[in-house]
Short mmCIF file of C-alpha atoms and ligand atoms in Angstrom, two decimals:
data_model
loop_
_atom_site.label_atom_id
_atom_site.label_comp_id
_atom_site.label_asym_id
_atom_site.label_seq_id
_atom_site.Cartn_x
_atom_site.Cartn_y
_atom_site.Cartn_z
CA MET A 590 54.68 162.17 -35.11
CA SER A 591 56.72 160.24 -32.80
CA ALA A 592 57.70 156.60 -33.90
CA SER A 593 54.85 155.13 -31.63
CA GLY A 594 52.39 157.19 -34.08
CA GLU A 595 51.49 159.90 -31.14
CA ALA A 596 51.67 163.62 -31.51
CA TRP A 597 54.51 164.78 -29.15
CA ARG A 598 52.53 166.96 -26.97
CA GLU A 599 54.30 170.36 -24.88
CA PRO A 600 53.49 170.40 -21.60
CA GLN A 601 50.76 172.77 -19.98
CA ARG A 602 52.43 175.53 -18.49
CA ILE A 603 50.79 176.72 -15.15
CA LEU A 604 51.83 179.88 -13.53
CA PHE A 605 50.85 180.58 -9.50
CA VAL A 606 50.25 183.88 -8.29
CA CYS A 607 50.10 185.39 -4.90
CA LEU A 608 51.46 188.88 -4.09
CA GLY A 609 54.93 188.12 -2.59
CA ASN A 610 55.50 184.63 -4.14
CA ILE A 611 57.04 183.34 -0.58
CA CYS A 612 54.23 182.05 0.79
CA ARG A 613 51.03 180.69 -1.15
CA SER A 614 52.65 180.65 -4.94
CA PRO A 615 55.47 178.58 -4.52
CA SER A 616 53.61 176.07 -1.88
CA ALA A 617 51.24 176.01 -5.19
CA GLU A 618 53.83 175.46 -7.42
CA ALA A 619 55.74 172.59 -5.04
CA ILE A 620 52.36 170.66 -4.15
CA ALA A 621 51.15 170.70 -7.93
CA ARG A 622 53.96 169.19 -8.66
CA ALA A 623 54.54 167.01 -6.26
CA LEU A 624 50.68 165.85 -7.24
CA ALA A 625 52.38 165.51 -10.49
CA VAL A 626 54.92 163.68 -10.04
CA ARG A 627 52.96 161.09 -7.82
CA GLN A 628 50.18 160.42 -10.54
CA GLY A 629 52.85 160.27 -13.52
CA LEU A 630 51.68 163.41 -15.01
CA ASP A 631 55.03 165.23 -14.64
CA HIS A 632 55.84 164.93 -18.40
CA ALA A 633 52.13 166.63 -18.96
CA LEU A 634 52.07 169.50 -16.88
CA ALA A 635 54.81 172.23 -15.80
CA PHE A 636 54.77 174.63 -12.98
CA ASP A 637 55.66 177.69 -11.82
CA SER A 638 55.49 180.72 -9.09
CA ALA A 639 55.44 183.98 -8.93
CA GLY A 640 54.25 187.45 -7.02
CA THR A 641 52.44 190.18 -8.24
CA GLY A 642 54.47 192.47 -5.64
CA SER A 643 57.86 193.61 -5.91
CA TRP A 644 58.61 193.43 -2.08
CA HIS A 645 60.82 190.13 -1.62
CA ILE A 646 62.17 189.63 -5.28
CA GLY A 647 64.89 187.27 -5.14
CA ASP A 648 63.96 185.90 -1.42
CA PRO A 649 63.71 182.70 -0.75
CA PRO A 650 60.56 181.21 0.22
CA ASP A 651 59.32 182.30 3.86
CA PRO A 652 60.79 180.04 6.86
CA ARG A 653 57.46 179.34 8.27
CA ALA A 654 56.09 178.59 4.67
CA ARG A 655 59.32 175.90 4.30
CA GLU A 656 58.94 174.57 7.68
CA ALA A 657 55.08 173.91 7.22
CA ALA A 658 55.69 172.39 3.89
CA ALA A 659 58.94 169.99 4.90
CA ALA A 660 56.41 168.49 7.78
CA ARG A 661 54.39 167.44 4.94
CA GLY A 662 57.36 166.03 3.00
CA ILE A 663 57.55 168.97 0.64
CA GLU A 664 60.29 171.20 -0.49
CA LEU A 665 59.84 174.92 -1.18
CA THR A 666 62.35 175.98 -3.45
CA GLY A 667 63.03 178.90 -6.02
CA ARG A 668 63.55 182.50 -5.54
CA ALA A 669 60.41 185.57 -5.53
CA ARG A 670 60.50 186.92 -9.05
CA GLN A 671 57.30 189.26 -9.83
CA VAL A 672 54.82 188.49 -12.51
CA SER A 673 55.69 190.13 -16.06
CA ALA A 674 54.15 190.81 -19.40
CA ALA A 675 56.07 187.30 -20.93
CA ASP A 676 54.22 185.20 -18.28
CA PHE A 677 51.00 185.98 -20.20
CA GLU A 678 52.36 184.40 -23.03
CA ARG A 679 54.84 181.82 -21.83
CA PHE A 680 51.47 179.96 -19.65
CA ASP A 681 48.54 178.13 -20.64
CA LEU A 682 47.14 179.39 -17.25
CA LEU A 683 47.43 182.10 -15.04
CA ILE A 684 45.87 181.05 -11.36
CA ALA A 685 45.51 183.84 -8.78
CA MET A 686 45.36 182.63 -5.09
CA ASP A 687 42.73 184.92 -4.22
CA ARG A 688 40.44 187.34 -5.48
CA ALA A 689 42.60 190.43 -5.15
CA VAL A 690 45.50 188.97 -7.31
CA LEU A 691 43.12 187.50 -10.21
CA ARG A 692 41.98 191.61 -10.38
CA THR A 693 45.81 192.69 -10.57
CA LEU A 694 46.41 190.11 -13.05
CA GLN A 695 43.49 190.79 -15.50
CA GLY A 696 44.47 194.13 -14.99
CA ALA A 697 47.85 193.51 -16.44
CA ALA A 698 47.03 191.49 -19.16
CA PRO A 699 47.97 192.95 -21.85
CA ASP A 700 44.92 191.53 -24.23
CA ALA A 701 41.66 189.73 -24.24
CA GLU A 702 43.65 186.69 -25.17
CA ALA A 703 45.96 187.04 -22.13
CA ARG A 704 42.95 187.86 -19.86
CA ALA A 705 41.10 184.73 -20.20
CA LYS A 706 43.93 182.80 -19.24
CA VAL A 707 43.49 184.40 -15.61
CA ARG A 708 41.32 182.25 -13.00
CA LEU A 709 41.03 181.21 -9.60
CA LEU A 710 42.08 177.51 -8.31
CA PRO A 711 38.92 175.13 -9.01
CA GLY A 712 35.60 176.16 -7.22
CA GLU A 713 37.07 179.61 -7.37
CA HIS A 714 38.64 179.24 -3.77
CA GLU A 715 40.83 181.81 -2.86
CA VAL A 716 43.99 180.57 -0.76
CA PRO A 717 43.98 183.32 2.25
CA ASP A 718 47.10 185.31 2.98
CA PRO A 719 48.88 183.96 6.24
CA TYR A 720 51.94 186.17 6.06
CA TYR A 721 50.70 188.10 8.80
CA GLY A 722 49.22 185.34 11.10
CA GLY A 723 49.88 182.34 13.08
CA PRO A 724 51.31 178.81 11.76
CA GLU A 725 47.89 177.78 11.32
CA GLY A 726 47.34 180.45 8.60
CA PHE A 727 50.16 177.96 6.96
CA GLU A 728 48.75 174.83 7.86
CA ARG A 729 45.67 175.95 6.23
CA VAL A 730 47.30 177.27 2.87
CA LEU A 731 48.65 172.85 2.87
CA ASP A 732 45.57 171.84 3.32
CA LEU A 733 43.59 173.89 1.05
CA LEU A 734 46.46 173.74 -1.99
CA GLU A 735 46.61 170.08 -1.57
CA ALA A 736 42.89 169.68 -2.55
CA ARG A 737 42.55 172.27 -4.92
CA CYS A 738 45.76 171.43 -6.67
CA SER A 739 44.53 167.58 -6.88
CA GLU A 740 41.12 168.94 -8.52
CA LEU A 741 43.17 171.52 -10.75
CA LEU A 742 45.39 168.37 -11.88
CA ALA A 743 42.22 165.97 -12.91
CA GLU A 744 40.53 169.05 -14.67
CA LEU A 745 43.54 169.46 -17.05
CA THR A 746 44.02 166.10 -17.26
CA GLU A 747 40.41 165.00 -18.53
CA ARG A 748 40.06 164.16 -21.91
P1 4NP B 582 52.13 185.56 -0.14
O1 4NP B 582 52.50 186.16 1.49
O2 4NP B 582 51.43 185.89 -0.74
O3 4NP B 582 51.12 183.97 0.11
O4 4NP B 582 53.65 185.30 -0.39
C1 4NP B 582 52.56 187.39 1.59
C2 4NP B 582 54.10 187.76 1.17
C3 4NP B 582 54.55 189.09 1.39
C4 4NP B 582 53.56 189.80 1.52
C5 4NP B 582 52.29 189.76 1.81
C6 4NP B 582 51.60 188.36 1.42
N1 4NP B 582 54.00 191.57 2.35
O5 4NP B 582 53.15 192.27 2.20
O6 4NP B 582 55.33 191.45 2.04
#
């Protein structure tokens, strides 16, 4: 208990997961964090991102994703990493950007408790992979993430 009598709560930890951890999940992480800061919820929610694949480990976010996000005032940071078994312990929720990633995570979950932490964004919306397409794909990713992360925050913080 704190001096004010309120129980001190750990933040909810949310990991966004895509394939490469250079386009969609770093965008989701940055958008969710920006929304949380704007809503004064950044003490209650902590965000990170990872990829199921190993191709881009150590790489910064894709320049096309960075440019599209920067145009909306959002900075993409961090270096790509691959999701690990420890992530199923460290995080309360693992949010897959599409159903293929969802299945990979479900298959990698060490037990039923870990498996229960894996889900899609609200409404089971998928975020299409923009990697092999044009700039419009990156705009679509941001549009989708802005809408769905807003819903996610509302869901996570409702009492
Ligand atoms: P992301 O995009 O999963 O949104 O980071 C991709 C990045 C790289 C690859 C696929 C998707 N790749 O095949 O290398």
